């Protein structure tokens, strides 16, 4: 039987992006079978990969050899019962493989004996042919070909990956992610930017119920919510309390912008990061028992001591409890003055949200152009990081049209461009002739019908940009514009 690997695990094994592998599949350079890659095909397509130099092996060696603090150790390793179950499954695989090899050995012994029997009664020519066959079999069984050595290394790596992490597929949306370390299904989904339904996230409300379609899960955290017998019989589990033992498929709803309820919570200030006199980032931490549910591109209301304002979220939903809000210094904005003045770590900020419906179209396979006008970079940053976490876009181009706030996170954007083969960053200096600049940007895309456009800026700026892109051939339904203050 051929050894088949899911595409997501191949990404980890060969160190290539999912986008790069999909390009190879489309170009006929890598064959797949029902979304899986055969081991021989993997070795053929990636002969240059050093299978004996894998980060997962180094990671396991570090766990064994270094004296990790308990907190770090628990974060890296799966729950002990999950780890035991995965090792048991690995042992079962080994036993099955061993039994098959013993069977093959018995077949070879039987074949050898049959050749001896036949040789006694046959002609010299037949005996010579049988002797040649016997020599061929013995020689090839004794020598391990190079491909077999490589296959052995790949399988060993894959087994370590399966012990350290489990692959999860969400139906019917098709989202995929890995559960690593001591994470639950819900922890890992949120860490990977997949917005599954949940409420308290600690086993009390039952909002994170999902149905296990295949694979095995184990309860790793206690929960007070009581599942009905019919739900248990149907394979329903609480994602906040269960971790996968092996690769699993679960049925669960992935939330859209309109599915996420309005939430109120009290967050603590982690830090204030002042980029320049015109722009600052407020980093806040949601309480453990009430993480904020939101999608990339949305906004929240913040208030403290009577000062209030609505600002775009600049962080990714995958960042757990951490929320970054970028705040321009505008005349008459009392909350912004607090941020630039007296707000300090551990101050309490009231949060309400999320607001806004300009979020990623997760069903779209199209390349994306991101257009940020000045401080409109904040929601665009959130959208970009969310797209990265989900590995959605075929390619991403960021055009940042600066105003008085400048390109205040220019180094971050350049880092994205350096690290990702499908990301392109184009900063644009402040200009009095925005129409001319937009015309030049649009001219670089003669095939706009292939793209999705996400833009953030003032209403006037969005209207200008939208007119240019639609005139150049962008379908109206592929334009997503988020208006920001100012």
GROMACS .gro file of C-alpha atoms in nm:
model
  486
    1UNK     CA    1   0.000   0.000   0.000
    2UNK     CA    2   0.136   0.345  -0.090
    3UNK     CA    3   0.208   0.595   0.187
    4UNK     CA    4  -0.016   0.903   0.149
    5UNK     CA    5   0.043   1.237   0.322
    6UNK     CA    6  -0.200   1.529   0.362
    7UNK     CA    7  -0.092   1.846   0.182
    8UNK     CA    8  -0.078   2.044   0.507
    9UNK     CA    9   0.174   1.798   0.651
   10UNK     CA   10   0.378   1.807   0.329
   11UNK     CA   11   0.405   2.185   0.380
   12UNK     CA   12   0.582   2.120   0.710
   13UNK     CA   13   0.798   1.839   0.580
   14UNK     CA   14   0.943   2.024   0.280
   15UNK     CA   15   0.945   2.377   0.424
   16UNK     CA   16   0.743   2.523   0.136
   17UNK     CA   17   0.436   2.744   0.160
   18UNK     CA   18   0.095   2.599   0.084
   19UNK     CA   19   0.066   2.848  -0.202
   20UNK     CA   20   0.392   2.722  -0.357
   21UNK     CA   21   0.273   2.360  -0.340
   22UNK     CA   22  -0.063   2.450  -0.492
   23UNK     CA   23   0.121   2.625  -0.778
   24UNK     CA   24   0.320   2.304  -0.836
   25UNK     CA   25  -0.002   2.100  -0.839
   26UNK     CA   26  -0.166   2.337  -1.088
   27UNK     CA   27   0.142   2.324  -1.309
   28UNK     CA   28   0.145   1.943  -1.307
   29UNK     CA   29   0.475   1.931  -1.116
   30UNK     CA   30   0.325   1.753  -0.815
   31UNK     CA   31   0.052   1.490  -0.840
   32UNK     CA   32  -0.213   1.451  -0.571
   33UNK     CA   33  -0.473   1.186  -0.501
   34UNK     CA   34  -0.790   1.311  -0.328
   35UNK     CA   35  -0.588   1.597  -0.179
   36UNK     CA   36  -0.310   1.364  -0.060
   37UNK     CA   37   0.049   1.332  -0.183
   38UNK     CA   38   0.203   0.989  -0.234
   39UNK     CA   39   0.543   0.935  -0.072
   40UNK     CA   40   0.715   0.835  -0.399
   41UNK     CA   41   0.572   1.147  -0.565
   42UNK     CA   42   0.702   1.364  -0.280
   43UNK     CA   43   1.053   1.220  -0.314
   44UNK     CA   44   1.045   1.273  -0.690
   45UNK     CA   45   0.930   1.635  -0.665
   46UNK     CA   46   1.170   1.733  -0.384
   47UNK     CA   47   1.494   1.541  -0.438
   48UNK     CA   48   1.701   1.826  -0.294
   49UNK     CA   49   1.534   1.835   0.049
   50UNK     CA   50   1.766   1.736   0.336
   51UNK     CA   51   1.541   1.496   0.517
   52UNK     CA   52   1.794   1.441   0.793
   53UNK     CA   53   1.797   1.812   0.888
   54UNK     CA   54   1.450   1.874   1.020
   55UNK     CA   55   1.336   2.133   1.272
   56UNK     CA   56   1.099   1.887   1.437
   57UNK     CA   57   1.388   1.651   1.522
   58UNK     CA   58   1.584   1.941   1.671
   59UNK     CA   59   1.277   2.051   1.864
   60UNK     CA   60   1.230   1.707   2.020
   61UNK     CA   61   1.603   1.688   2.104
   62UNK     CA   62   1.579   2.021   2.283
   63UNK     CA   63   1.282   1.899   2.484
   64UNK     CA   64   1.478   1.594   2.596
   65UNK     CA   65   1.816   1.757   2.656
   66UNK     CA   66   1.731   2.092   2.810
   67UNK     CA   67   1.576   2.158   3.151
   68UNK     CA   68   1.263   2.342   3.044
   69UNK     CA   69   1.056   2.521   3.303
   70UNK     CA   70   0.725   2.344   3.362
   71UNK     CA   71   0.525   2.619   3.192
   72UNK     CA   72   0.730   2.600   2.871
   73UNK     CA   73   0.740   2.221   2.882
   74UNK     CA   74   0.361   2.200   2.900
   75UNK     CA   75   0.324   2.448   2.616
   76UNK     CA   76   0.549   2.244   2.386
   77UNK     CA   77   0.436   1.891   2.469
   78UNK     CA   78   0.082   1.757   2.424
   79UNK     CA   79  -0.127   1.660   2.725
   80UNK     CA   80   0.018   1.342   2.878
   81UNK     CA   81  -0.290   1.131   2.798
   82UNK     CA   82  -0.299   1.260   2.440
   83UNK     CA   83   0.073   1.192   2.404
   84UNK     CA   84   0.027   0.841   2.543
   85UNK     CA   85  -0.258   0.774   2.298
   86UNK     CA   86  -0.051   0.901   2.004
   87UNK     CA   87   0.244   0.685   2.107
   88UNK     CA   88   0.011   0.386   2.141
   89UNK     CA   89  -0.119   0.449   1.790
   90UNK     CA   90   0.240   0.477   1.666
   91UNK     CA   91   0.316   0.147   1.837
   92UNK     CA   92   0.016  -0.013   1.665
   93UNK     CA   93   0.143   0.115   1.328
   94UNK     CA   94   0.487  -0.026   1.404
   95UNK     CA   95   0.340  -0.362   1.507
   96UNK     CA   96   0.131  -0.378   1.188
   97UNK     CA   97   0.436  -0.295   0.975
   98UNK     CA   98   0.642  -0.554   1.163
   99UNK     CA   99   0.377  -0.819   1.108
  100UNK     CA  100   0.365  -0.737   0.737
  101UNK     CA  101   0.744  -0.769   0.712
  102UNK     CA  102   0.730  -1.107   0.887
  103UNK     CA  103   0.465  -1.215   0.637
  104UNK     CA  104   0.685  -1.101   0.347
  105UNK     CA  105   0.975  -1.295   0.506
  106UNK     CA  106   0.762  -1.608   0.521
  107UNK     CA  107   0.659  -1.564   0.159
  108UNK     CA  108   1.026  -1.529   0.058
  109UNK     CA  109   1.116  -1.846   0.253
  110UNK     CA  110   0.834  -2.034   0.082
  111UNK     CA  111   0.944  -1.901  -0.256
  112UNK     CA  112   1.303  -2.008  -0.190
  113UNK     CA  113   1.187  -2.359  -0.103
  114UNK     CA  114   0.969  -2.378  -0.415
  115UNK     CA  115   1.262  -2.276  -0.633
  116UNK     CA  116   1.465  -2.560  -0.478
  117UNK     CA  117   1.186  -2.809  -0.555
  118UNK     CA  118   1.147  -2.694  -0.914
  119UNK     CA  119   1.524  -2.694  -0.980
  120UNK     CA  120   1.550  -3.065  -0.900
  121UNK     CA  121   1.329  -3.175  -1.190
  122UNK     CA  122   1.395  -2.911  -1.456
  123UNK     CA  123   1.643  -2.863  -1.735
  124UNK     CA  124   1.976  -2.686  -1.694
  125UNK     CA  125   1.831  -2.383  -1.870
  126UNK     CA  126   1.539  -2.364  -1.627
  127UNK     CA  127   1.769  -2.415  -1.328
  128UNK     CA  128   1.991  -2.133  -1.451
  129UNK     CA  129   1.690  -1.901  -1.488
  130UNK     CA  130   1.569  -1.989  -1.138
  131UNK     CA  131   1.919  -1.940  -0.995
  132UNK     CA  132   1.936  -1.597  -1.162
  133UNK     CA  133   1.596  -1.507  -1.016
  134UNK     CA  134   1.702  -1.621  -0.668
  135UNK     CA  135   2.024  -1.416  -0.689
  136UNK     CA  136   1.829  -1.110  -0.805
  137UNK     CA  137   1.583  -1.136  -0.517
  138UNK     CA  138   1.853  -1.188  -0.253
  139UNK     CA  139   2.069  -0.906  -0.388
  140UNK     CA  140   1.783  -0.655  -0.397
  141UNK     CA  141   1.653  -0.756  -0.057
  142UNK     CA  142   2.001  -0.716   0.092
  143UNK     CA  143   2.062  -0.373  -0.058
  144UNK     CA  144   1.848  -0.076   0.043
  145UNK     CA  145   1.814   0.157  -0.258
  146UNK     CA  146   1.863   0.536  -0.209
  147UNK     CA  147   1.492   0.602  -0.250
  148UNK     CA  148   1.417   0.365   0.035
  149UNK     CA  149   1.663   0.549   0.260
  150UNK     CA  150   1.493   0.880   0.178
  151UNK     CA  151   1.149   0.727   0.229
  152UNK     CA  152   1.259   0.601   0.569
  153UNK     CA  153   1.371   0.951   0.669
  154UNK     CA  154   1.046   1.111   0.547
  155UNK     CA  155   0.831   0.857   0.729
  156UNK     CA  156   1.034   0.909   1.048
  157UNK     CA  157   0.981   1.284   1.026
  158UNK     CA  158   0.612   1.242   0.956
  159UNK     CA  159   0.575   1.015   1.259
  160UNK     CA  160   0.735   1.278   1.482
  161UNK     CA  161   0.499   1.539   1.339
  162UNK     CA  162   0.204   1.313   1.414
  163UNK     CA  163   0.321   1.262   1.773
  164UNK     CA  164   0.381   1.634   1.832
  165UNK     CA  165   0.077   1.767   1.643
  166UNK     CA  166  -0.252   1.659   1.489
  167UNK     CA  167  -0.413   1.785   1.170
  168UNK     CA  168  -0.770   1.916   1.191
  169UNK     CA  169  -1.013   1.971   0.903
  170UNK     CA  170  -1.332   2.170   0.960
  171UNK     CA  171  -1.639   2.078   0.758
  172UNK     CA  172  -1.821   2.214   0.567
  173UNK     CA  173  -1.588   2.517   0.537
  174UNK     CA  174  -1.275   2.315   0.455
  175UNK     CA  175  -1.050   2.509   0.697
  176UNK     CA  176  -0.738   2.322   0.808
  177UNK     CA  177  -0.495   2.371   1.095
  178UNK     CA  178  -0.263   2.183   1.330
  179UNK     CA  179  -0.312   2.137   1.703
  180UNK     CA  180   0.027   2.154   1.871
  181UNK     CA  181   0.149   2.129   2.227
  182UNK     CA  182  -0.112   2.142   2.499
  183UNK     CA  183  -0.376   2.327   2.292
  184UNK     CA  184  -0.738   2.223   2.268
  185UNK     CA  185  -0.924   2.221   1.937
  186UNK     CA  186  -1.057   2.570   2.011
  187UNK     CA  187  -0.719   2.708   2.122
  188UNK     CA  188  -0.553   2.589   1.803
  189UNK     CA  189  -0.834   2.711   1.577
  190UNK     CA  190  -0.819   3.063   1.722
  191UNK     CA  191  -0.438   3.061   1.712
  192UNK     CA  192  -0.461   2.984   1.340
  193UNK     CA  193  -0.718   3.256   1.273
  194UNK     CA  194  -1.014   3.021   1.224
  195UNK     CA  195  -1.316   3.192   1.383
  196UNK     CA  196  -1.512   2.903   1.530
  197UNK     CA  197  -1.817   2.970   1.744
  198UNK     CA  198  -1.747   2.988   2.116
  199UNK     CA  199  -1.859   3.174   2.425
  200UNK     CA  200  -1.679   3.143   2.758
  201UNK     CA  201  -1.395   2.918   2.625
  202UNK     CA  202  -1.375   2.743   2.964
  203UNK     CA  203  -1.641   2.472   2.947
  204UNK     CA  204  -1.945   2.647   3.094
  205UNK     CA  205  -2.164   2.764   2.807
  206UNK     CA  206  -2.163   2.491   2.541
  207UNK     CA  207  -2.132   2.743   2.254
  208UNK     CA  208  -1.828   2.562   2.112
  209UNK     CA  209  -2.004   2.231   2.049
  210UNK     CA  210  -1.887   2.045   1.738
  211UNK     CA  211  -1.940   1.698   1.594
  212UNK     CA  212  -1.650   1.459   1.546
  213UNK     CA  213  -1.678   1.305   1.198
  214UNK     CA  214  -1.355   1.103   1.197
  215UNK     CA  215  -1.051   1.050   1.415
  216UNK     CA  216  -1.022   1.040   1.791
  217UNK     CA  217  -1.021   1.312   2.059
  218UNK     CA  218  -0.951   1.312   2.432
  219UNK     CA  219  -1.086   1.530   2.709
  220UNK     CA  220  -0.796   1.738   2.843
  221UNK     CA  221  -0.986   2.005   3.040
  222UNK     CA  222  -1.282   1.971   3.273
  223UNK     CA  223  -1.613   2.131   3.175
  224UNK     CA  224  -1.930   2.200   3.368
  225UNK     CA  225  -2.157   2.203   3.064
  226UNK     CA  226  -2.352   1.876   3.041
  227UNK     CA  227  -2.391   1.720   2.698
  228UNK     CA  228  -2.710   1.526   2.632
  229UNK     CA  229  -2.685   1.150   2.572
  230UNK     CA  230  -2.807   1.200   2.213
  231UNK     CA  231  -2.529   1.454   2.155
  232UNK     CA  232  -2.266   1.219   2.295
  233UNK     CA  233  -2.396   0.937   2.074
  234UNK     CA  234  -2.370   1.168   1.772
  235UNK     CA  235  -2.005   1.247   1.848
  236UNK     CA  236  -2.058   1.598   1.984
  237UNK     CA  237  -1.770   1.741   2.191
  238UNK     CA  238  -1.680   2.077   2.342
  239UNK     CA  239  -1.386   2.214   2.144
  240UNK     CA  240  -1.259   2.411   2.446
  241UNK     CA  241  -1.211   2.089   2.644
  242UNK     CA  242  -1.092   1.831   2.390
  243UNK     CA  243  -0.768   1.776   2.200
  244UNK     CA  244  -0.718   1.548   1.898
  245UNK     CA  245  -0.531   1.221   1.943
  246UNK     CA  246  -0.478   1.184   1.569
  247UNK     CA  247  -0.584   1.361   1.251
  248UNK     CA  248  -0.952   1.452   1.285
  249UNK     CA  249  -1.239   1.594   1.083
  250UNK     CA  250  -1.499   1.791   1.277
  251UNK     CA  251  -1.827   1.954   1.179
  252UNK     CA  252  -1.847   2.310   1.310
  253UNK     CA  253  -1.959   2.653   1.198
  254UNK     CA  254  -1.701   2.916   1.107
  255UNK     CA  255  -1.834   3.261   1.197
  256UNK     CA  256  -1.871   3.551   0.955
  257UNK     CA  257  -1.884   3.919   1.050
  258UNK     CA  258  -2.261   3.907   1.106
  259UNK     CA  259  -2.240   3.591   1.318
  260UNK     CA  260  -2.019   3.738   1.591
  261UNK     CA  261  -2.222   3.897   1.872
  262UNK     CA  262  -2.149   4.239   2.020
  263UNK     CA  263  -1.934   4.191   2.329
  264UNK     CA  264  -1.841   4.406   2.629
  265UNK     CA  265  -1.534   4.338   2.837
  266UNK     CA  266  -1.277   4.511   3.055
  267UNK     CA  267  -0.922   4.481   2.922
  268UNK     CA  268  -0.588   4.571   3.078
  269UNK     CA  269  -0.336   4.799   2.907
  270UNK     CA  270  -0.016   4.610   2.824
  271UNK     CA  271   0.171   4.901   2.670
  272UNK     CA  272   0.146   5.217   2.462
  273UNK     CA  273   0.372   5.225   2.156
  274UNK     CA  274   0.418   5.578   2.018
  275UNK     CA  275   0.538   5.561   1.657
  276UNK     CA  276   0.556   5.935   1.603
  277UNK     CA  277   0.372   6.249   1.723
  278UNK     CA  278   0.075   6.158   1.501
  279UNK     CA  279   0.030   5.783   1.557
  280UNK     CA  280   0.040   5.537   1.847
  281UNK     CA  281  -0.054   5.175   1.908
  282UNK     CA  282  -0.243   5.072   2.219
  283UNK     CA  283  -0.177   4.711   2.322
  284UNK     CA  284  -0.443   4.564   2.552
  285UNK     CA  285  -0.504   4.220   2.700
  286UNK     CA  286  -0.850   4.065   2.724
  287UNK     CA  287  -0.929   3.860   3.039
  288UNK     CA  288  -0.866   3.484   3.021
  289UNK     CA  289  -1.234   3.410   3.073
  290UNK     CA  290  -1.359   3.649   2.803
  291UNK     CA  291  -1.147   3.673   2.492
  292UNK     CA  292  -1.275   3.913   2.228
  293UNK     CA  293  -1.416   3.745   1.919
  294UNK     CA  294  -1.349   3.943   1.603
  295UNK     CA  295  -1.231   3.911   1.243
  296UNK     CA  296  -0.950   4.087   1.064
  297UNK     CA  297  -1.059   4.434   0.948
  298UNK     CA  298  -1.310   4.504   1.226
  299UNK     CA  299  -1.316   4.787   1.484
  300UNK     CA  300  -1.394   4.829   1.854
  301UNK     CA  301  -1.511   5.106   2.085
  302UNK     CA  302  -1.272   5.193   2.368
  303UNK     CA  303  -1.355   5.403   2.673
  304UNK     CA  304  -1.189   5.516   2.994
  305UNK     CA  305  -1.287   5.789   3.241
  306UNK     CA  306  -1.561   5.916   3.010
  307UNK     CA  307  -1.334   5.944   2.702
  308UNK     CA  308  -1.450   5.721   2.417
  309UNK     CA  309  -1.357   5.643   2.058
  310UNK     CA  310  -1.396   5.382   1.784
  311UNK     CA  311  -1.073   5.253   1.634
  312UNK     CA  312  -0.966   4.984   1.389
  313UNK     CA  313  -0.814   4.668   1.530
  314UNK     CA  314  -0.462   4.621   1.393
  315UNK     CA  315  -0.393   4.273   1.531
  316UNK     CA  316  -0.482   3.930   1.398
  317UNK     CA  317  -0.764   3.723   1.553
  318UNK     CA  318  -0.497   3.454   1.587
  319UNK     CA  319  -0.319   3.650   1.865
  320UNK     CA  320  -0.525   3.501   2.146
  321UNK     CA  321  -0.599   3.762   2.416
  322UNK     CA  322  -0.373   4.033   2.275
  323UNK     CA  323  -0.544   4.318   2.089
  324UNK     CA  324  -0.362   4.599   1.913
  325UNK     CA  325  -0.546   4.919   1.827
  326UNK     CA  326  -0.375   5.193   1.626
  327UNK     CA  327  -0.484   5.542   1.726
  328UNK     CA  328  -0.414   5.856   1.523
  329UNK     CA  329  -0.390   6.185   1.711
  330UNK     CA  330  -0.688   6.384   1.586
  331UNK     CA  331  -0.809   6.725   1.711
  332UNK     CA  332  -1.082   6.684   1.973
  333UNK     CA  333  -1.018   6.312   2.032
  334UNK     CA  334  -1.007   6.291   2.413
  335UNK     CA  335  -0.930   5.918   2.419
  336UNK     CA  336  -0.633   5.967   2.184
  337UNK     CA  337  -0.497   6.236   2.415
  338UNK     CA  338  -0.509   5.987   2.703
  339UNK     CA  339  -0.316   5.735   2.493
  340UNK     CA  340  -0.049   5.991   2.402
  341UNK     CA  341  -0.045   6.129   2.757
  342UNK     CA  342  -0.139   5.955   3.080
  343UNK     CA  343  -0.252   5.600   2.991
  344UNK     CA  344  -0.016   5.340   3.139
  345UNK     CA  345   0.029   4.967   3.184
  346UNK     CA  346  -0.241   4.786   3.387
  347UNK     CA  347  -0.496   5.065   3.343
  348UNK     CA  348  -0.843   4.924   3.268
  349UNK     CA  349  -1.005   5.002   2.932
  350UNK     CA  350  -1.368   4.918   2.856
  351UNK     CA  351  -1.407   4.744   2.520
  352UNK     CA  352  -1.721   4.704   2.309
  353UNK     CA  353  -1.740   4.538   1.970
  354UNK     CA  354  -1.661   4.421   1.715
  355UNK     CA  355  -1.803   4.652   1.449
  356UNK     CA  356  -1.768   4.645   1.071
  357UNK     CA  357  -1.835   4.395   0.794
  358UNK     CA  358  -1.531   4.446   0.569
  359UNK     CA  359  -1.358   4.117   0.645
  360UNK     CA  360  -1.178   3.857   0.436
  361UNK     CA  361  -1.372   3.659   0.180
  362UNK     CA  362  -1.238   3.324   0.295
  363UNK     CA  363  -1.393   3.144  -0.004
  364UNK     CA  364  -1.195   3.349  -0.254
  365UNK     CA  365  -0.884   3.197  -0.415
  366UNK     CA  366  -0.800   3.522  -0.595
  367UNK     CA  367  -0.486   3.734  -0.552
  368UNK     CA  368  -0.539   4.040  -0.331
  369UNK     CA  369  -0.446   4.407  -0.352
  370UNK     CA  370  -0.446   4.591  -0.018
  371UNK     CA  371  -0.476   4.968  -0.035
  372UNK     CA  372  -0.409   5.166   0.285
  373UNK     CA  373  -0.456   5.542   0.306
  374UNK     CA  374  -0.254   5.680   0.600
  375UNK     CA  375  -0.389   5.545   0.930
  376UNK     CA  376  -0.608   5.312   0.726
  377UNK     CA  377  -0.307   5.081   0.753
  378UNK     CA  378  -0.447   4.954   1.086
  379UNK     CA  379  -0.740   4.747   0.950
  380UNK     CA  380  -0.532   4.651   0.646
  381UNK     CA  381  -0.261   4.517   0.876
  382UNK     CA  382  -0.522   4.308   1.056
  383UNK     CA  383  -0.657   4.174   0.726
  384UNK     CA  384  -0.308   4.088   0.599
  385UNK     CA  385  -0.211   3.902   0.914
  386UNK     CA  386  -0.542   3.717   0.914
  387UNK     CA  387  -0.488   3.615   0.550
  388UNK     CA  388  -0.137   3.497   0.639
  389UNK     CA  389  -0.263   3.286   0.930
  390UNK     CA  390  -0.524   3.121   0.708
  391UNK     CA  391  -0.288   3.093   0.406
  392UNK     CA  392  -0.569   3.224   0.189
  393UNK     CA  393  -0.449   3.449  -0.089
  394UNK     CA  394  -0.265   3.339  -0.400
  395UNK     CA  395  -0.060   3.658  -0.371
  396UNK     CA  396  -0.081   3.984  -0.177
  397UNK     CA  397   0.023   4.334  -0.285
  398UNK     CA  398   0.020   4.615  -0.028
  399UNK     CA  399   0.009   4.979  -0.144
  400UNK     CA  400   0.045   5.220   0.149
  401UNK     CA  401  -0.035   5.582   0.060
  402UNK     CA  402   0.119   5.787   0.340
  403UNK     CA  403  -0.017   6.104   0.501
  404UNK     CA  404   0.124   6.301   0.796
  405UNK     CA  405   0.139   5.978   1.002
  406UNK     CA  406   0.399   5.840   0.760
  407UNK     CA  407   0.484   5.476   0.698
  408UNK     CA  408   0.503   5.421   1.073
  409UNK     CA  409   0.543   5.041   1.044
  410UNK     CA  410   0.753   5.036   0.731
  411UNK     CA  411   1.000   4.783   0.873
  412UNK     CA  412   0.719   4.537   0.946
  413UNK     CA  413   0.592   4.559   0.588
  414UNK     CA  414   0.941   4.508   0.449
  415UNK     CA  415   0.983   4.207   0.675
  416UNK     CA  416   0.666   4.054   0.529
  417UNK     CA  417   0.798   4.113   0.177
  418UNK     CA  418   1.134   3.954   0.264
  419UNK     CA  419   0.982   3.653   0.438
  420UNK     CA  420   0.698   3.569   0.197
  421UNK     CA  421   0.744   3.482  -0.167
  422UNK     CA  422   0.388   3.590  -0.251
  423UNK     CA  423   0.390   3.932  -0.078
  424UNK     CA  424   0.480   4.262  -0.242
  425UNK     CA  425   0.504   4.595  -0.058
  426UNK     CA  426   0.490   4.934  -0.232
  427UNK     CA  427   0.509   5.245  -0.008
  428UNK     CA  428   0.388   5.574  -0.162
  429UNK     CA  429   0.501   5.913  -0.034
  430UNK     CA  430   0.245   6.183   0.057
  431UNK     CA  431   0.112   6.364  -0.250
  432UNK     CA  432  -0.130   6.643  -0.337
  433UNK     CA  433  -0.236   6.459  -0.653
  434UNK     CA  434  -0.397   6.141  -0.522
  435UNK     CA  435  -0.585   6.086  -0.849
  436UNK     CA  436  -0.261   6.069  -1.047
  437UNK     CA  437  -0.111   5.827  -0.795
  438UNK     CA  438  -0.417   5.602  -0.804
  439UNK     CA  439  -0.411   5.606  -1.184
  440UNK     CA  440  -0.048   5.486  -1.179
  441UNK     CA  441  -0.126   5.210  -0.930
  442UNK     CA  442  -0.421   5.084  -1.131
  443UNK     CA  443  -0.215   5.089  -1.453
  444UNK     CA  444   0.013   4.821  -1.303
  445UNK     CA  445  -0.278   4.574  -1.303
  446UNK     CA  446  -0.413   4.521  -1.656
  447UNK     CA  447  -0.601   4.206  -1.541
  448UNK     CA  448  -0.793   4.350  -1.244
  449UNK     CA  449  -1.083   4.111  -1.304
  450UNK     CA  450  -0.866   3.845  -1.133
  451UNK     CA  451  -0.824   4.039  -0.806
  452UNK     CA  452  -0.993   4.121  -0.478
  453UNK     CA  453  -0.931   4.475  -0.348
  454UNK     CA  454  -0.938   4.566   0.022
  455UNK     CA  455  -0.904   4.938   0.091
  456UNK     CA  456  -0.916   5.150   0.407
  457UNK     CA  457  -0.925   5.529   0.428
  458UNK     CA  458  -1.163   5.822   0.444
  459UNK     CA  459  -1.492   5.809   0.254
  460UNK     CA  460  -1.352   6.053  -0.005
  461UNK     CA  461  -1.034   5.850  -0.056
  462UNK     CA  462  -1.231   5.528  -0.095
  463UNK     CA  463  -1.463   5.683  -0.352
  464UNK     CA  464  -1.163   5.808  -0.553
  465UNK     CA  465  -0.991   5.469  -0.544
  466UNK     CA  466  -1.305   5.271  -0.617
  467UNK     CA  467  -1.377   5.477  -0.929
  468UNK     CA  468  -1.028   5.414  -1.066
  469UNK     CA  469  -1.032   5.040  -1.002
  470UNK     CA  470  -1.383   4.984  -1.142
  471UNK     CA  471  -1.297   5.187  -1.451
  472UNK     CA  472  -0.995   4.961  -1.508
  473UNK     CA  473  -1.213   4.647  -1.504
  474UNK     CA  474  -1.246   4.540  -1.141
  475UNK     CA  475  -1.585   4.369  -1.081
  476UNK     CA  476  -1.780   4.576  -0.828
  477UNK     CA  477  -1.838   4.276  -0.601
  478UNK     CA  478  -1.461   4.235  -0.562
  479UNK     CA  479  -1.420   4.580  -0.401
  480UNK     CA  480  -1.416   4.590  -0.020
  481UNK     CA  481  -1.378   4.937   0.128
  482UNK     CA  482  -1.363   5.021   0.500
  483UNK     CA  483  -1.411   5.388   0.589
  484UNK     CA  484  -1.196   5.524   0.871
  485UNK     CA  485  -1.229   5.851   1.066
  486UNK     CA  486  -1.055   6.158   0.931
   0.00000   0.00000   0.00000
